[in-house]
Short mmCIF file of C-alpha atoms in Angstrom, two decimals:
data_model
loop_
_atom_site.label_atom_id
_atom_site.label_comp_id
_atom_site.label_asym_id
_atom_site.label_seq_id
_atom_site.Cartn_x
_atom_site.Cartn_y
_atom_site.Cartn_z
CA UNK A 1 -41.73 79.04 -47.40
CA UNK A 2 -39.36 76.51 -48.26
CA UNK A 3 -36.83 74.49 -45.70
CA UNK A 4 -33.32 76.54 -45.05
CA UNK A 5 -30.33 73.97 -45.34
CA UNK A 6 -26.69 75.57 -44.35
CA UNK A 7 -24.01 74.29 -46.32
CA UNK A 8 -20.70 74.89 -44.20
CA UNK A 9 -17.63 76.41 -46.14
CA UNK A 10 -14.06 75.92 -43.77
CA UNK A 11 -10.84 76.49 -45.62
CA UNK A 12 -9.96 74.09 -48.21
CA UNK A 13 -13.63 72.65 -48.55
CA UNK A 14 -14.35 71.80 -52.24
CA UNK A 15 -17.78 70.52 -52.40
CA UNK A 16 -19.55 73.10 -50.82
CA UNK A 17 -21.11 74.54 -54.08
CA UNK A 18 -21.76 70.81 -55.40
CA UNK A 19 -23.77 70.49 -51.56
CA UNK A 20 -25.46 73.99 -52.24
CA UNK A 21 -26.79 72.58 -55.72
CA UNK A 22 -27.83 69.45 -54.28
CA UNK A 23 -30.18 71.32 -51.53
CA UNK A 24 -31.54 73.21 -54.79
CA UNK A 25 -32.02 70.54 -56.96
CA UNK A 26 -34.43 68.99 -53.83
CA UNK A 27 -36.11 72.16 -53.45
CA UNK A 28 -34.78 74.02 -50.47
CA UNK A 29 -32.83 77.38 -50.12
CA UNK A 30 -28.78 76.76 -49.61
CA UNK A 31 -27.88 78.98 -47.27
CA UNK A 32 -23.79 79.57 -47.13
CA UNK A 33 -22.13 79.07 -43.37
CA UNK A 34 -18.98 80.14 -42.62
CA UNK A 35 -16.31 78.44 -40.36
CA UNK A 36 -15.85 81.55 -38.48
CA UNK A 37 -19.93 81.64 -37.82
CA UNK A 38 -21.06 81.47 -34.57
CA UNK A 39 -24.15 81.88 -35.57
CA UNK A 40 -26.59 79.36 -37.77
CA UNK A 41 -29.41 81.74 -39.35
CA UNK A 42 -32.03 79.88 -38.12
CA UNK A 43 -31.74 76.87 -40.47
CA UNK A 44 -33.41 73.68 -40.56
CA UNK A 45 -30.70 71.25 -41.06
CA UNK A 46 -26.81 71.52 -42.09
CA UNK A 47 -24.90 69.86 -44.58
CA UNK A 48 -20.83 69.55 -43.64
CA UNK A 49 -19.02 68.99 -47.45
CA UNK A 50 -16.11 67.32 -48.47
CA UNK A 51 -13.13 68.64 -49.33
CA UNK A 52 -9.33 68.97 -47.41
CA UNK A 53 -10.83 71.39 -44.24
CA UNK A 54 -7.77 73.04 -42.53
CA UNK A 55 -5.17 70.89 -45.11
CA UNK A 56 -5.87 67.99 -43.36
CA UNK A 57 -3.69 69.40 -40.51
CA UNK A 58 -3.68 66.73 -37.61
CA UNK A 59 -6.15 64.81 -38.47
CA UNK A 60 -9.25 64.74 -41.31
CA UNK A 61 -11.40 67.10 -39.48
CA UNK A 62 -9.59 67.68 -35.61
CA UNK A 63 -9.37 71.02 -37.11
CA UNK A 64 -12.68 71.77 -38.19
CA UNK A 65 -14.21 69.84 -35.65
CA UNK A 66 -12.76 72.57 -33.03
CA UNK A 67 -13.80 75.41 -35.39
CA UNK A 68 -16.45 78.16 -33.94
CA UNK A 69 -19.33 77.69 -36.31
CA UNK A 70 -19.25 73.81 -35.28
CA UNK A 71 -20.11 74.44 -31.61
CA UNK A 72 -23.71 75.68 -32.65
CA UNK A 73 -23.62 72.81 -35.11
CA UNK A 74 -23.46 70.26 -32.44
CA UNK A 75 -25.64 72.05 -29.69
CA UNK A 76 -27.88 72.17 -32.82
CA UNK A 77 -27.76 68.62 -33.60
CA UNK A 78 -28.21 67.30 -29.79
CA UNK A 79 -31.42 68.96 -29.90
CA UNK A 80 -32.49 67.07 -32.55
CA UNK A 81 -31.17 69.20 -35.99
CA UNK A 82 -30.77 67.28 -39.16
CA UNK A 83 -26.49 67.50 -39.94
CA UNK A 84 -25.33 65.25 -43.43
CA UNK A 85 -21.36 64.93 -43.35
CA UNK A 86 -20.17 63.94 -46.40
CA UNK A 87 -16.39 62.58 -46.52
CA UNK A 88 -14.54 65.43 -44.80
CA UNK A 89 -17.76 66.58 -43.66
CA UNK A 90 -18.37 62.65 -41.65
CA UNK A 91 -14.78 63.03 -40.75
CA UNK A 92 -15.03 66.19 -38.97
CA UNK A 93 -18.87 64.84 -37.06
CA UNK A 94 -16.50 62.08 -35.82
CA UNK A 95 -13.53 64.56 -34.61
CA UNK A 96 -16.86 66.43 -33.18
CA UNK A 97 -18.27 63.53 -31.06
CA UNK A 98 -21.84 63.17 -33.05
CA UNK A 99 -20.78 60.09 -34.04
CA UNK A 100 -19.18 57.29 -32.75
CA UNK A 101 -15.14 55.77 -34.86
CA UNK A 102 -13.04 57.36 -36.92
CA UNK A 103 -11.77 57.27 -40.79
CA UNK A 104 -8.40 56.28 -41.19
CA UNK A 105 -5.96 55.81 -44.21
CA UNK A 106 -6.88 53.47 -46.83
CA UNK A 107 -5.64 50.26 -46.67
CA UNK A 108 -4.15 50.18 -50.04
CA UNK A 109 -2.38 53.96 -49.43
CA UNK A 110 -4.59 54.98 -52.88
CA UNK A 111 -6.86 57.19 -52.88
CA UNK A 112 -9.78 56.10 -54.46
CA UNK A 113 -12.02 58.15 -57.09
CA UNK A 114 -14.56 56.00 -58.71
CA UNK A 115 -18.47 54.97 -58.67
CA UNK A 116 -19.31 53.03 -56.47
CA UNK A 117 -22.70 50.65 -55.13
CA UNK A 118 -24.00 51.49 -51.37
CA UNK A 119 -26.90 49.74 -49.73
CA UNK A 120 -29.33 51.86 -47.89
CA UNK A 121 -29.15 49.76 -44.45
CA UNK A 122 -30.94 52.24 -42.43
CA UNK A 123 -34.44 53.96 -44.27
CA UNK A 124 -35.65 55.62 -41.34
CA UNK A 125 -32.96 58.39 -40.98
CA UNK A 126 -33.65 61.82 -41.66
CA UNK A 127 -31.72 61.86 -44.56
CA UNK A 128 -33.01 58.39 -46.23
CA UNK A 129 -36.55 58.08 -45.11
CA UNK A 130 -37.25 58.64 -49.40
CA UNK A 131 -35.58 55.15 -50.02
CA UNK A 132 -36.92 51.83 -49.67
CA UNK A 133 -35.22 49.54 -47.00
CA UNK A 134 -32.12 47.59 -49.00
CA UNK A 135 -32.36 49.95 -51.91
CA UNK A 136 -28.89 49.86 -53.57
CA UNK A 137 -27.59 53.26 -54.92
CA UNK A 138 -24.65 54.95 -57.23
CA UNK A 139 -22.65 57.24 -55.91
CA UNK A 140 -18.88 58.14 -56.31
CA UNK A 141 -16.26 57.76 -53.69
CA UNK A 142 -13.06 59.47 -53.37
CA UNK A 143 -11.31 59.96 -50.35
CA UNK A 144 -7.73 58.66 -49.09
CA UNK A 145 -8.74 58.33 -45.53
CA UNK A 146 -12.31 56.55 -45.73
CA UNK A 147 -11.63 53.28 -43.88
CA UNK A 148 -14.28 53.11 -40.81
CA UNK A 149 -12.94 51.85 -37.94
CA UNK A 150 -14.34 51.53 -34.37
CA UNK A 151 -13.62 48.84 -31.48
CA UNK A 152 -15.94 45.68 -32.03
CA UNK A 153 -18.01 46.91 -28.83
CA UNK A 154 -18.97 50.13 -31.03
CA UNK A 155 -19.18 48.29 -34.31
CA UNK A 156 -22.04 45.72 -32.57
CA UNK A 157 -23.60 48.33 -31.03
CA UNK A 158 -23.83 50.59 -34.25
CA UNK A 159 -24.99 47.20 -36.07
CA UNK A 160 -27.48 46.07 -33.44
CA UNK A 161 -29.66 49.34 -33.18
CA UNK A 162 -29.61 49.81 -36.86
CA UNK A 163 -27.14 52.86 -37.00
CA UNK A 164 -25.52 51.41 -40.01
CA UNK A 165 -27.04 53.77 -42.66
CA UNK A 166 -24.98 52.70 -45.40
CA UNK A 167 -22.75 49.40 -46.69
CA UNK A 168 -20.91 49.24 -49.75
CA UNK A 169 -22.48 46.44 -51.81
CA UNK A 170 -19.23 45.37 -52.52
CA UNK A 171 -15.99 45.04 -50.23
CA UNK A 172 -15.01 47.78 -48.74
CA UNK A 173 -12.22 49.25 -51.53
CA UNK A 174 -11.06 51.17 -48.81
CA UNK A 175 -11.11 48.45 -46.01
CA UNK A 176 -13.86 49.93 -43.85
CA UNK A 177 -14.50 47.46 -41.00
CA UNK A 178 -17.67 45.78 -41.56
CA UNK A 179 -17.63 47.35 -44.91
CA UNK A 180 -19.49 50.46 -43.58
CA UNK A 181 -20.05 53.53 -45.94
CA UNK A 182 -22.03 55.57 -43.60
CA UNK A 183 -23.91 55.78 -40.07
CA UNK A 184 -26.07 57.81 -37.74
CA UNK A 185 -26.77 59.11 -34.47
CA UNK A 186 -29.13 57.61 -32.17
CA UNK A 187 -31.79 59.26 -33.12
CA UNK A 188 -31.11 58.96 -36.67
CA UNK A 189 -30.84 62.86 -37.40
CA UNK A 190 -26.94 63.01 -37.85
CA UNK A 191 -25.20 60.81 -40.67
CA UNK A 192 -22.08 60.72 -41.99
CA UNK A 193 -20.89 58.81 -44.82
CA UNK A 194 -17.96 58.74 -47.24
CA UNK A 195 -19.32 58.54 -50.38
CA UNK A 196 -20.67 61.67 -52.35
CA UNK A 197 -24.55 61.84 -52.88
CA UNK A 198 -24.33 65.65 -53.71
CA UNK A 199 -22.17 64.49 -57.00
CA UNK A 200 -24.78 62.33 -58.17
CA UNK A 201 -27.68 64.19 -58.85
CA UNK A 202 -27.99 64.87 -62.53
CA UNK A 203 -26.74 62.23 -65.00
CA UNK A 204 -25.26 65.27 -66.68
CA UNK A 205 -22.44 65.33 -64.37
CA UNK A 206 -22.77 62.07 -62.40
CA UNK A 207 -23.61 58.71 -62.54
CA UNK A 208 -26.89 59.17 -62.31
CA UNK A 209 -29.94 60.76 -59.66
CA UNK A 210 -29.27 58.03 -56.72
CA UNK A 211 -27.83 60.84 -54.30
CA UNK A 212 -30.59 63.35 -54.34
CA UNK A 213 -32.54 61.07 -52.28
CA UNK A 214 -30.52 61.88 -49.42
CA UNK A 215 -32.12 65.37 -50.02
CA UNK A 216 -35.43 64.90 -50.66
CA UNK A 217 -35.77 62.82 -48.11
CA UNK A 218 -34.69 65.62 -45.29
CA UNK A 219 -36.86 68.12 -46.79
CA UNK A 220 -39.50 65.80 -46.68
CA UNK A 221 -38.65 65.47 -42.95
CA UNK A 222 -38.54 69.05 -42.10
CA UNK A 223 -41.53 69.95 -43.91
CA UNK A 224 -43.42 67.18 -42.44
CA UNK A 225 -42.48 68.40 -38.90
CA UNK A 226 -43.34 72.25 -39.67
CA UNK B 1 6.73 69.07 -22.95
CA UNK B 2 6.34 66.12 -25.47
CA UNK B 3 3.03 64.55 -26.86
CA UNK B 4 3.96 61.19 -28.81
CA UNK B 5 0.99 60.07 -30.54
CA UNK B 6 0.74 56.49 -32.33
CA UNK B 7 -1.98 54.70 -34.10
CA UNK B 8 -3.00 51.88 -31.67
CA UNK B 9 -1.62 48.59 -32.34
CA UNK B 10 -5.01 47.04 -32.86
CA UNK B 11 -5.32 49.48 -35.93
CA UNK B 12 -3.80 48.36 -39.05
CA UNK B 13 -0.90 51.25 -40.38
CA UNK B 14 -0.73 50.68 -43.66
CA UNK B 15 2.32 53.95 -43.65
CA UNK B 16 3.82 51.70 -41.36
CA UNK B 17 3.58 48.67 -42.99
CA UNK B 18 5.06 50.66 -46.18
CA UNK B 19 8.50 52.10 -44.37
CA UNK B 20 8.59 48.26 -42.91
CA UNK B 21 8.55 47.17 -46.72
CA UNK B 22 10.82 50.04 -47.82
CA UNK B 23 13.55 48.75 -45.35
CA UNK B 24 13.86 45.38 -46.54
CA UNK B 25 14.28 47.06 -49.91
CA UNK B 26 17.53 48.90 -47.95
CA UNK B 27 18.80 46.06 -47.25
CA UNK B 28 17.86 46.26 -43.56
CA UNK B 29 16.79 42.74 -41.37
CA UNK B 30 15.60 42.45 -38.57
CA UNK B 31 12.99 45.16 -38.46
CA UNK B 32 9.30 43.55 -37.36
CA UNK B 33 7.60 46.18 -37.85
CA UNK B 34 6.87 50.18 -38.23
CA UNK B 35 4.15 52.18 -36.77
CA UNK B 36 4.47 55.67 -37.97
CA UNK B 37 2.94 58.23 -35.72
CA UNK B 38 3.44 62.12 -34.56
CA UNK B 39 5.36 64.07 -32.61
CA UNK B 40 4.32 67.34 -30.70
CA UNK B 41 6.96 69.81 -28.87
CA UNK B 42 5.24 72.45 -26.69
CA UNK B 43 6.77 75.13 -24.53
CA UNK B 44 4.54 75.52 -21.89
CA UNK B 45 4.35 77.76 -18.89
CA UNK B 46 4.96 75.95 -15.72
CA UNK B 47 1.33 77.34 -14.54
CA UNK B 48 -0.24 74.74 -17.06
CA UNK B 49 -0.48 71.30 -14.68
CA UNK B 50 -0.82 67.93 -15.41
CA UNK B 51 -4.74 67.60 -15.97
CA UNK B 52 -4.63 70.35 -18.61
CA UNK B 53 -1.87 68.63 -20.59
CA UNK B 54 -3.81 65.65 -20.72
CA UNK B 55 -6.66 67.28 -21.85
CA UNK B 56 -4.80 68.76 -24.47
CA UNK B 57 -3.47 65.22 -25.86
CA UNK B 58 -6.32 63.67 -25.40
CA UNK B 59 -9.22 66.07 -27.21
CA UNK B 60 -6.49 67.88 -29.51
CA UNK B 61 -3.31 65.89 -30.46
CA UNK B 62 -4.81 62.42 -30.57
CA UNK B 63 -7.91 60.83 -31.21
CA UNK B 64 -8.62 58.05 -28.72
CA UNK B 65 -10.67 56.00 -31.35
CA UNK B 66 -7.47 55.60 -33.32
CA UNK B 67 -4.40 56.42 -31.55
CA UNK B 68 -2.42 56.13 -28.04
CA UNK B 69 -0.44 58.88 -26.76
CA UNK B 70 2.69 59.70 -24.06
CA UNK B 71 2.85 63.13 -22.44
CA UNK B 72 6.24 64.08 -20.88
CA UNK B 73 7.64 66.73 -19.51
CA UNK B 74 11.30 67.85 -20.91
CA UNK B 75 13.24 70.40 -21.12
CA UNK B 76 12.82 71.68 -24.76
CA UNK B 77 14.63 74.74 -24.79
CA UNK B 78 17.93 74.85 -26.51
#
């Protein structure tokens, strides 16, 4: 039987079907969550998409964050449950508490659409053990509000025990402190990032295969550990 | 009751940054700078204390990574 991997739709998510296709294309079943869920169908890990949850009321993600199908998610996740946040999705784990900063408004006030380099920091996660160690990836970006930011006690701390998962291999275009693109829980099991792996899994429609690592490598976790 | 919220000082505001530009454009001196932040009016029954409101600011109306807040208590009805 193959791995289950939820793919959460709130209102005003867009890239919950891209998410769902991604989970295919590695070879597990996509199974649709709702924000109004309380309840998680017994799957193995859960993706959190992009897209504008709630209009971006408050904050990127305080909405969704407070949402009912998110308190299983992070009961889930403190026991140990893979969770990817992508953009909105890392937005709303950090308006959660499952990971440490926040994403703030671009420094520029553009938001930014394009392809763009990331350097797998972190290849122990369970969503990049498939990649080697400094492996540099093409994704695209595009968010308005991607800048990481955290005090300089959280960014050391994030930097010394390895929780920065992923860098942008150039400066940050969006001014992310440290230039971060994406980190992870202590144990590894949670990341968040703001570019979009789940658009970049068939050179038909993206720049290339680089995302689906993200994955493969989860699936290779959970079916590993069953 | 009031909730100001405002991105923390340390934290650059580019919005605020913008207005501060937009004001020179005006005409306007003298202006150092902008931070550009929310404001939340709640009517609240009198049973709801102190610690509660707090609460509310701090895990609803802010986010303590990014902003600061002010809680007051005013009379908001007309």
């Amino acid at each position: 039987m193959s791995a289950r991997i939820g793919v959460i739709t709130f209102p005003g998510t867009l890239d919950d079907v891209d998410a769902a296709r991604a989970v295919r294309y590695a070879g597990a079943e996509a199974v649709g969550l709702w924000h109004r869920d309380t309840d998680l169908q017994s799957v193995d890990a859960v993706v959190v998409p992009g897209g504008f949850s709630y209009g971006d009321y408050l904050r990127a993600g305080a909405i969704a964050a407070q949402s009912p199908v998110m308190g299983p998610v992070v009961e889930a996740a403190r026991r140990g449950m893979p969770v990817l946040g992508i953009c909105n999705g890392f937005q709303i784990l950090c308006e959660a508490g499952l990971l440490p900063g926040a994403l703030v408004r671009n420094t520029g006030l553009r938001f930014i659409c394009r392809e763009i380099r990331l350097r797998v920091e972190n290849a122990d996660t369970a969503w990049t053990a498939g990649f080697e160690p400094g492996a540099a990836i093409t994704v695209p970006l595009k968010s308005g509000e991607g800048r990481f930011v955290a005090d300089e006690a959280t960014l050391d701390r994030l930097e010394g025990e390895g929780r920065v998962v992923f860098r942008y291999a150039e400066p940050a275009p969006n001014g992310a402190l440290r230039d971060i693109a994406g980190i992870c829980s202590t144990d590894g099991r949670v990341v968040g990032l703001m570019p979009h792996p789940e658009h970049a899994i068939d050179p038909l429609t993206g720049p290339g295969v680089d995302g689906l690592g993200l994955f493969t490598s989860v699936l290779g976790r959970l079916t590993a550990a069953a | 009751m009031i909730v100001d919220v405002l991105p923390k000082a340390e934290i650059l505001d580019p919005q605020g940054q913008a207005v501060a530009r937009a004001m020179g454009r005006l005409g306007v001196s003298g202006v150092a700078d902008v931070r550009q932040g929310k404001h939340f009016v709640l009517e609240v029954d009198d049973s709801v204390d102190d610690a509660e409101l707090e609460r509310i600011a701090e895990s609803l109306l802010a986010n303590p990574v990014m902003e600061e807040w002010v809680v007051r208590r005013e009379n908001t009805q007309p």
